């Protein structure tokens, strides 16, 4: 990647890049690097780019759309409010735009940008401490204008906090401070930051899963069966191929769909089952697993929806929101740096130099600024699950990820598509969240294999960081008089 080299004037960056290159040459190449079908710079045929790009889209879309659906419940949005679909469409378009910029001008690795679970905890904290819980509001007695203003005030506070924090992230990448901090960003610093993202959302997951344990456990079980037990099952597929004469023909091949698409398969199958149970009234009225809780949302949603900055009003900045988002911003940076190195290793590319990491963090900061202006309800980061897709498909082409970015933008512009995704029942989304957050937690713990756990100092830093990271948010929520149990009692 010629664009990823350091300028000749940056002697310090050249030396550090040379050391990283020497380490990569000294280490024996892994099998995933030697049997790639397409490398980073390769350009597959358009139909293969579309196929592999759609695979990246399906992999990240399930986790990405679960975040705006989760945030919408804390924004006091009604089930049949078209703004729910608009929120999902905004997230899809935003993810596509940032992915295009990141792969073209940023770190220039095949990384997909999406919403970040690290921002969920501070967003929920902001919406439940600065504002009254939705269960405590007399929403039934409010007019349509009053209910709309209630959720708009909330989303503007979230926008302002994310946009303000993004300036800090942009500054770190633009000035190169992230590169200077790389010597202190060790696995021992990454592990607590990434691990706490998954563990800290335990209460939220329990609140959502308990809305219907049967459907949630079914979703989890299907994802486990697909990824762990059916991963080696090959399914016959008919695909177009091109012969030497340039003519296309249909051939039969076998693909490990269960291994490549465990999340989308479980999501759509369970969603379809809920639709069948709803059509035959097996599920009682008012059940969270029904697919008709959104009413006539699809009919009220336009076919074309174009998100634009300030669509919910201009962001408002609060000190509490900004302070709570700073921790999420740093965790997001650490997670992305780890993904850059993992993606380079799996893609057979040299370790990203300091300049490329600076550019990646800078573009990610711009993405968070755009998220604050558009009002996605979350920041942006690299999607770790898509890095794993590269190791499975052995396709590391940058063009494939750029194709998936275009698919994201097109699907986000179709308003009906976003509204349809909102009809996914809450227990199904909860089951996906449980598995996704479990994977994030395990990915966060994986760098421990590089840490000397026989050192008492390392054990103290690791244990204290995780324990205090769980303790501090709980103490703040309890001081404000909020807890998941109290919220459920008010709702009941």
Coordinates of C-alpha atoms in Angstrom, one line a residue:
X1 CA 0.0 0.0 0.0
X2 CA 2.0 2.9 -1.3
X3 CA -0.3 5.5 0.3
X4 CA 0.3 4.0 3.7
X5 CA 4.1 4.9 3.8
X6 CA 5.5 7.6 6.0
X7 CA 6.8 10.8 4.5
X8 CA 10.6 11.0 4.2
X9 CA 10.7 14.0 6.6
X10 CA 9.2 12.0 9.4
X11 CA 12.3 10.2 10.6
X12 CA 10.8 9.0 13.9
X13 CA 7.9 7.5 12.1
X14 CA 10.2 5.8 9.6
X15 CA 12.3 4.2 12.3
X16 CA 9.2 2.9 14.1
X17 CA 7.7 1.6 10.8
X18 CA 11.0 -0.1 9.9
X19 CA 11.0 -1.9 13.3
X20 CA 7.4 -3.0 12.7
X21 CA 8.3 -4.2 9.2
X22 CA 11.3 -6.1 10.5
X23 CA 9.2 -7.8 13.1
X24 CA 6.6 -8.8 10.5
X25 CA 9.4 -10.3 8.3
X26 CA 11.0 -12.1 11.1
X27 CA 7.7 -13.7 12.2
X28 CA 6.6 -16.7 10.1
X29 CA 3.7 -16.0 7.9
X30 CA 0.4 -17.4 9.1
X31 CA -1.7 -19.6 6.9
X32 CA -4.4 -17.0 6.6
X33 CA -1.8 -14.7 4.9
X34 CA -0.5 -17.3 2.4
X35 CA -3.7 -18.6 1.0
X36 CA -5.6 -15.4 0.3
X37 CA -7.8 -15.4 -2.8
X38 CA -7.6 -11.6 -3.1
X39 CA -5.2 -9.4 -1.4
X40 CA -5.8 -5.8 -0.3
X41 CA -4.8 -4.2 -3.6
X42 CA -6.6 -6.8 -5.8
X43 CA -9.8 -5.9 -7.6
X44 CA -12.1 -8.9 -8.0
X45 CA -14.7 -9.0 -10.8
X46 CA -17.7 -6.8 -10.2
X47 CA -20.1 -9.7 -9.5
X48 CA -17.7 -11.2 -7.0
X49 CA -17.2 -7.8 -5.4
X50 CA -21.0 -7.5 -5.1
X51 CA -21.3 -10.9 -3.6
X52 CA -18.5 -10.6 -1.1
X53 CA -19.5 -7.0 -0.3
X54 CA -23.1 -8.2 0.5
X55 CA -21.6 -10.7 2.9
X56 CA -19.8 -7.9 4.8
X57 CA -23.0 -6.0 4.7
X58 CA -25.0 -8.8 6.3
X59 CA -22.3 -9.4 8.9
X60 CA -22.2 -5.9 10.2
X61 CA -25.8 -4.8 9.6
X62 CA -27.3 -7.1 12.3
X63 CA -25.2 -5.6 15.0
X64 CA -25.3 -2.1 13.6
X65 CA -29.1 -1.8 13.4
X66 CA -29.5 -3.2 16.9
X67 CA -28.0 -0.1 18.4
X68 CA -30.5 2.5 17.0
X69 CA -33.3 0.1 17.9
X70 CA -32.0 -0.1 21.4
X71 CA -31.4 3.6 21.7
X72 CA -34.9 4.4 20.4
X73 CA -36.5 2.7 23.5
X74 CA -34.6 5.2 25.7
X75 CA -35.6 8.2 23.4
X76 CA -39.3 7.6 24.3
X77 CA -40.1 6.9 20.7
X78 CA -43.4 5.1 20.1
X79 CA -43.4 1.8 18.4
X80 CA -45.2 3.1 15.3
X81 CA -43.2 6.3 15.0
X82 CA -41.7 6.7 11.5
X83 CA -38.7 8.3 13.2
X84 CA -37.6 4.8 14.3
X85 CA -37.1 3.8 10.7
X86 CA -35.5 7.1 9.9
X87 CA -33.0 6.5 12.7
X88 CA -32.0 3.1 11.2
X89 CA -31.7 4.6 7.7
X90 CA -29.5 7.3 9.1
X91 CA -27.2 4.8 10.7
X92 CA -26.9 2.8 7.5
X93 CA -26.1 5.8 5.3
X94 CA -23.6 7.1 7.8
X95 CA -21.8 3.8 8.1
X96 CA -21.5 3.5 4.4
X97 CA -20.1 7.1 4.0
X98 CA -17.5 6.7 6.8
X99 CA -16.4 3.2 5.4
X100 CA -15.8 4.7 2.0
X101 CA -13.7 7.5 3.4
X102 CA -11.8 5.2 5.8
X103 CA -10.8 2.7 3.1
X104 CA -10.0 5.4 0.5
X105 CA -8.2 8.1 2.5
X106 CA -7.9 6.8 6.1
X107 CA -6.0 3.6 7.2
X108 CA -6.7 2.1 3.7
X109 CA -7.3 -1.4 5.1
X110 CA -10.4 -3.4 4.4
X111 CA -12.1 -2.3 7.6
X112 CA -15.9 -1.6 7.9
X113 CA -17.1 1.3 10.0
X114 CA -20.3 1.0 12.0
X115 CA -22.0 2.1 15.2
X116 CA -20.1 1.5 18.4
X117 CA -21.3 -0.4 21.5
X118 CA -18.8 1.6 23.6
X119 CA -21.1 4.6 23.3
X120 CA -24.3 2.8 24.4
X121 CA -23.5 3.0 28.2
X122 CA -22.9 6.8 28.3
X123 CA -25.9 7.4 25.9
X124 CA -28.2 5.4 28.2
X125 CA -26.7 7.1 31.3
X126 CA -27.3 10.5 29.7
X127 CA -30.8 9.7 28.7
X128 CA -31.8 8.3 32.2
X129 CA -30.0 10.7 34.5
X130 CA -30.2 14.1 32.8
X131 CA -33.7 13.3 31.5
X132 CA -36.7 11.6 33.2
X133 CA -37.1 7.9 32.4
X134 CA -39.6 7.2 29.7
X135 CA -41.7 5.0 32.0
X136 CA -42.1 8.1 34.3
X137 CA -43.5 10.3 31.6
X138 CA -47.3 10.6 30.9
X139 CA -46.8 9.8 27.2
X140 CA -50.4 8.7 26.8
X141 CA -51.6 12.1 27.9
X142 CA -49.2 14.1 25.7
X143 CA -50.1 15.5 22.3
X144 CA -48.2 14.3 19.2
X145 CA -46.2 17.6 19.2
X146 CA -45.3 17.2 22.9
X147 CA -44.1 13.6 22.4
X148 CA -42.1 14.6 19.4
X149 CA -40.4 17.4 21.2
X150 CA -39.6 15.1 24.1
X151 CA -37.5 12.7 22.1
X152 CA -36.0 15.4 19.9
X153 CA -34.6 17.1 23.1
X154 CA -33.0 13.9 24.1
X155 CA -31.4 13.0 20.7
X156 CA -30.0 16.6 20.5
X157 CA -28.2 16.1 23.8
X158 CA -26.8 12.9 22.5
X159 CA -25.7 14.5 19.3
X160 CA -24.0 17.4 21.1
X161 CA -22.0 15.1 23.3
X162 CA -20.8 12.9 20.4
X163 CA -20.0 15.8 18.2
X164 CA -18.0 17.6 21.0
X165 CA -16.0 14.5 21.9
X166 CA -15.3 13.9 18.2
X167 CA -13.2 17.1 18.1
X168 CA -10.9 15.5 20.7
X169 CA -10.6 12.4 18.6
X170 CA -9.9 14.5 15.4
X171 CA -7.2 16.4 17.3
X172 CA -5.5 13.2 18.4
X173 CA -5.4 11.9 14.8
X174 CA -4.5 15.2 13.1
X175 CA -1.7 16.1 15.4
X176 CA -0.3 12.6 15.5
X177 CA -0.7 12.3 19.3
X178 CA -2.1 8.8 18.8
X179 CA 1.1 7.7 17.2
X180 CA 3.1 9.1 20.1
X181 CA 0.9 7.3 22.5
X182 CA 1.3 3.9 20.8
X183 CA 4.2 2.9 23.0
X184 CA 1.8 3.1 26.0
X185 CA -1.1 1.5 24.3
X186 CA -0.3 -2.1 25.3
X187 CA -2.5 -5.2 25.5
X188 CA -2.9 -4.5 29.2
X189 CA -4.5 -1.1 28.3
X190 CA -6.7 -2.5 25.5
X191 CA -8.1 -5.5 27.4
X192 CA -10.0 -3.6 30.2
X193 CA -11.3 -1.0 27.7
X194 CA -12.7 -3.4 25.2
X195 CA -13.9 -6.0 27.7
X196 CA -15.9 -3.5 29.7
X197 CA -17.9 -2.6 26.6
X198 CA -19.5 -6.0 26.6
X199 CA -19.8 -6.5 30.3
X200 CA -21.1 -3.1 31.2
X201 CA -24.3 -3.7 29.0
X202 CA -25.3 -6.8 31.1
X203 CA -28.2 -5.0 32.8
X204 CA -29.6 -3.6 29.5
X205 CA -29.4 -7.1 27.9
X206 CA -31.2 -8.7 30.8
X207 CA -34.0 -6.0 30.6
X208 CA -34.5 -6.8 26.9
X209 CA -34.1 -10.6 27.0
X210 CA -36.6 -10.8 29.9
X211 CA -39.3 -9.3 27.6
X212 CA -39.6 -12.9 26.1
X213 CA -37.1 -15.5 27.3
X214 CA -38.3 -18.1 24.8
X215 CA -37.6 -16.1 21.6
X216 CA -34.4 -14.6 23.0
X217 CA -33.0 -18.0 23.9
X218 CA -34.1 -19.4 20.5
X219 CA -32.2 -16.7 18.7
X220 CA -29.1 -17.3 20.9
X221 CA -29.3 -21.1 20.3
X222 CA -29.6 -20.7 16.6
X223 CA -26.6 -18.5 16.4
X224 CA -24.6 -21.0 18.5
X225 CA -25.7 -24.0 16.4
X226 CA -24.8 -22.1 13.2
X227 CA -21.4 -20.9 14.2
X228 CA -20.2 -23.8 16.4
X229 CA -21.9 -27.0 15.2
X230 CA -22.9 -26.4 11.6
X231 CA -19.8 -24.4 10.6
X232 CA -18.5 -27.2 8.5
X233 CA -21.8 -28.0 6.7
X234 CA -21.5 -27.0 3.0
X235 CA -24.7 -25.9 1.3
X236 CA -24.9 -26.3 -2.5
X237 CA -25.3 -23.0 -4.4
X238 CA -25.7 -22.0 -8.0
X239 CA -23.3 -19.2 -8.9
X240 CA -22.4 -17.4 -12.2
X241 CA -18.9 -18.2 -13.6
X242 CA -17.0 -16.8 -16.5
X243 CA -15.2 -19.1 -18.9
X244 CA -12.2 -18.4 -21.1
X245 CA -14.3 -17.0 -23.9
X246 CA -15.8 -14.4 -21.6
X247 CA -19.2 -16.1 -21.5
X248 CA -21.1 -16.6 -18.3
X249 CA -22.6 -19.9 -17.2
X250 CA -24.2 -21.3 -14.1
X251 CA -22.2 -23.7 -12.0
X252 CA -22.9 -25.5 -8.7
X253 CA -20.6 -24.9 -5.8
X254 CA -20.7 -25.5 -2.1
X255 CA -20.4 -22.8 0.5
X256 CA -20.3 -22.9 4.3
X257 CA -23.2 -20.5 4.8
X258 CA -23.7 -21.4 8.5
X259 CA -20.1 -20.4 9.3
X260 CA -20.2 -17.2 7.2
X261 CA -23.6 -15.9 8.1
X262 CA -24.5 -17.1 11.7
X263 CA -26.0 -13.8 12.8
X264 CA -28.1 -13.0 9.7
X265 CA -29.5 -16.5 9.4
X266 CA -30.5 -16.6 13.1
X267 CA -32.0 -13.1 12.9
X268 CA -34.1 -13.7 9.8
X269 CA -35.3 -17.2 10.8
X270 CA -36.4 -16.1 14.3
X271 CA -37.9 -12.9 12.9
X272 CA -39.9 -15.0 10.4
X273 CA -41.0 -17.4 13.1
X274 CA -42.3 -14.5 15.2
X275 CA -44.2 -13.3 12.1
X276 CA -45.8 -16.7 11.7
X277 CA -46.7 -16.9 15.4
X278 CA -48.2 -13.4 15.1
X279 CA -50.2 -14.1 12.0
X280 CA -51.8 -17.1 13.7
X281 CA -52.2 -15.3 17.1
X282 CA -50.1 -17.8 18.9
X283 CA -48.4 -15.0 20.7
X284 CA -50.8 -13.0 23.0
X285 CA -51.7 -9.4 22.2
X286 CA -49.1 -7.0 23.7
X287 CA -46.3 -9.6 23.6
X288 CA -42.9 -8.1 22.9
X289 CA -42.3 -11.0 20.4
X290 CA -45.1 -9.9 18.1
X291 CA -44.1 -8.3 14.8
X292 CA -47.2 -6.0 14.6
X293 CA -46.4 -3.8 17.5
X294 CA -45.2 -1.1 15.1
X295 CA -48.7 -0.8 13.7
X296 CA -48.9 1.0 10.3
X297 CA -45.3 2.1 10.4
X298 CA -44.5 0.7 7.0
X299 CA -47.4 2.5 5.4
X300 CA -46.5 5.8 7.0
X301 CA -42.8 5.6 6.0
X302 CA -41.8 7.1 2.6
X303 CA -39.9 5.0 0.0
X304 CA -37.0 7.4 -0.2
X305 CA -35.3 9.0 2.8
X306 CA -32.2 11.2 2.6
X307 CA -30.6 11.9 6.0
X308 CA -29.0 15.3 6.4
X309 CA -27.2 17.2 9.1
X310 CA -29.6 18.9 11.6
X311 CA -32.5 16.7 10.6
X312 CA -33.5 16.4 14.3
X313 CA -32.4 20.0 15.1
X314 CA -28.9 21.2 15.9
X315 CA -27.0 19.5 18.7
X316 CA -27.1 20.8 22.2
X317 CA -24.1 20.4 24.5
X318 CA -24.3 19.4 28.1
X319 CA -21.3 19.0 30.4
X320 CA -22.6 15.6 31.8
X321 CA -23.0 14.2 28.3
X322 CA -19.5 15.3 27.1
X323 CA -17.7 13.9 30.2
X324 CA -19.5 10.5 29.9
X325 CA -18.7 10.2 26.2
X326 CA -14.9 10.8 26.7
X327 CA -14.4 7.3 28.1
X328 CA -16.3 5.8 25.2
X329 CA -14.2 7.8 22.8
X330 CA -10.9 6.4 24.2
X331 CA -12.3 2.9 24.3
X332 CA -13.3 3.3 20.6
X333 CA -9.8 4.4 19.7
X334 CA -8.2 1.5 21.4
X335 CA -10.6 -1.0 19.8
X336 CA -9.9 0.4 16.3
X337 CA -6.1 0.3 16.7
X338 CA -6.4 -3.3 17.7
X339 CA -8.6 -3.9 14.7
X340 CA -6.1 -2.2 12.3
X341 CA -3.3 -4.5 13.3
X342 CA -5.6 -7.6 13.3
X343 CA -6.9 -6.7 9.8
X344 CA -3.4 -6.1 8.5
X345 CA -2.2 -9.5 9.8
X346 CA -5.2 -11.4 8.4
X347 CA -5.0 -9.6 5.1
X348 CA -1.3 -10.4 4.6
X349 CA -0.4 -6.7 4.7
X350 CA 2.5 -5.2 6.7
X351 CA 1.6 -3.7 10.1
X352 CA 0.1 -0.3 9.6
X353 CA 2.7 2.5 10.2
X354 CA 2.1 5.3 12.7
X355 CA 1.0 7.7 9.9
X356 CA -1.8 5.2 8.8
X357 CA -3.0 4.8 12.3
X358 CA -3.1 8.6 12.7
X359 CA -5.1 8.9 9.5
X360 CA -7.5 6.1 10.6
X361 CA -8.2 7.8 14.0
X362 CA -8.6 11.2 12.3
X363 CA -11.2 9.8 9.8
X364 CA -13.0 8.0 12.6
X365 CA -13.2 11.3 14.5
X366 CA -14.7 12.9 11.4
X367 CA -17.1 10.0 11.3
X368 CA -18.1 10.7 14.9
X369 CA -18.6 14.4 14.1
X370 CA -20.8 13.4 11.1
X371 CA -22.7 11.0 13.5
X372 CA -23.3 13.9 15.9
X373 CA -24.6 16.2 13.1
X374 CA -26.8 13.5 11.5
X375 CA -28.1 12.1 14.8
X376 CA -27.3 8.4 14.7
X377 CA -27.5 8.0 18.5
X378 CA -24.0 6.5 18.6
X379 CA -20.4 7.1 17.6
X380 CA -18.5 5.1 15.0
X381 CA -15.7 2.5 15.1
X382 CA -14.3 -0.4 13.1
X383 CA -16.4 -3.6 13.1
X384 CA -14.3 -6.4 14.6
X385 CA -16.7 -9.1 13.2
X386 CA -15.9 -8.0 9.6
X387 CA -12.2 -8.6 10.3
X388 CA -13.1 -12.2 11.1
X389 CA -15.1 -12.4 7.8
X390 CA -11.8 -11.9 6.0
X391 CA -10.2 -14.8 7.8
X392 CA -13.1 -17.0 6.8
X393 CA -13.5 -16.0 3.1
X394 CA -9.8 -15.3 2.5
X395 CA -10.9 -12.2 0.5
X396 CA -9.1 -9.1 1.8
X397 CA -9.7 -6.8 -1.2
X398 CA -10.3 -3.2 -0.3
X399 CA -12.7 -2.9 -3.3
X400 CA -15.0 -5.5 -1.7
X401 CA -15.4 -3.4 1.5
X402 CA -16.0 -0.3 -0.6
X403 CA -18.7 -2.2 -2.4
X404 CA -20.3 -3.1 0.9
X405 CA -20.2 0.6 1.8
X406 CA -22.2 1.4 -1.4
X407 CA -24.7 -1.3 -0.4
X408 CA -25.1 0.3 3.0
X409 CA -25.8 3.8 1.5
X410 CA -28.3 2.5 -1.0
X411 CA -30.2 0.4 1.6
X412 CA -30.2 3.4 4.0
X413 CA -31.8 5.6 1.3
X414 CA -34.7 3.3 1.1
X415 CA -37.0 4.4 3.9
X416 CA -39.3 1.3 3.7
X417 CA -36.2 -0.9 4.3
X418 CA -35.3 0.9 7.5
X419 CA -38.9 0.8 8.7
X420 CA -39.1 -3.0 8.0
X421 CA -36.0 -3.5 10.2
X422 CA -37.7 -1.7 13.0
X423 CA -40.4 -4.4 13.1
X424 CA -37.8 -6.9 14.3
X425 CA -39.2 -7.9 17.8
X426 CA -37.3 -6.8 20.8
X427 CA -36.4 -10.3 22.1
X428 CA -34.8 -11.1 18.7
X429 CA -32.6 -8.0 18.9
X430 CA -31.8 -8.9 22.5
X431 CA -30.6 -12.4 21.5
X432 CA -28.3 -10.9 18.9
X433 CA -27.0 -8.4 21.4
X434 CA -26.2 -11.1 23.9
X435 CA -24.0 -13.0 21.3
X436 CA -22.5 -9.8 19.9
X437 CA -21.5 -8.5 23.3
X438 CA -20.2 -11.9 24.3
X439 CA -17.9 -11.8 21.2
X440 CA -16.8 -8.3 22.0
X441 CA -15.9 -9.4 25.6
X442 CA -13.9 -12.4 24.3
X443 CA -12.2 -10.3 21.7
X444 CA -11.3 -7.9 24.5
X445 CA -9.8 -10.7 26.6
X446 CA -7.8 -12.3 23.7
X447 CA -4.8 -9.9 24.0
X448 CA -4.1 -11.4 27.4
X449 CA -2.1 -14.2 25.6
X450 CA 0.6 -11.5 25.1
X451 CA 0.6 -10.4 28.8
X452 CA 2.7 -11.9 31.5
X453 CA 0.0 -13.0 34.0
X454 CA 2.6 -14.3 36.5
X455 CA 3.4 -10.6 37.3
X456 CA 1.5 -9.3 40.3
X457 CA 1.7 -5.8 38.9
X458 CA -0.1 -6.9 35.7
X459 CA -2.7 -8.8 37.6
X460 CA -3.4 -5.8 39.8
X461 CA -3.8 -3.4 36.8
X462 CA -6.0 -5.8 35.0
X463 CA -8.3 -6.7 38.0
X464 CA -8.6 -3.1 39.3
X465 CA -9.3 -1.7 35.8
X466 CA -12.2 -4.1 35.1
X467 CA -13.6 -4.0 38.7
X468 CA -13.5 -0.2 39.1
X469 CA -14.8 0.2 35.5
X470 CA -17.9 -1.8 36.5
X471 CA -18.2 -0.1 39.9
X472 CA -18.1 3.6 38.9
X473 CA -21.1 3.6 36.5
X474 CA -23.2 1.7 39.0
X475 CA -22.4 4.1 41.8
X476 CA -23.4 7.0 39.6
X477 CA -26.7 5.4 38.5
X478 CA -27.6 4.5 42.1
X479 CA -26.8 8.1 43.2
X480 CA -29.3 9.3 40.6
X481 CA -31.9 6.8 41.8
X482 CA -32.1 4.7 38.6
X483 CA -31.8 1.0 38.2
X484 CA -33.0 -1.5 35.6
X485 CA -35.3 -3.1 38.2
X486 CA -36.9 0.2 39.1
X487 CA -37.4 1.0 35.4
X488 CA -39.2 -2.3 34.8
X489 CA -41.4 -1.7 37.8
X490 CA -42.4 1.7 36.5
X491 CA -43.1 0.3 33.1
X492 CA -45.3 -2.5 34.5

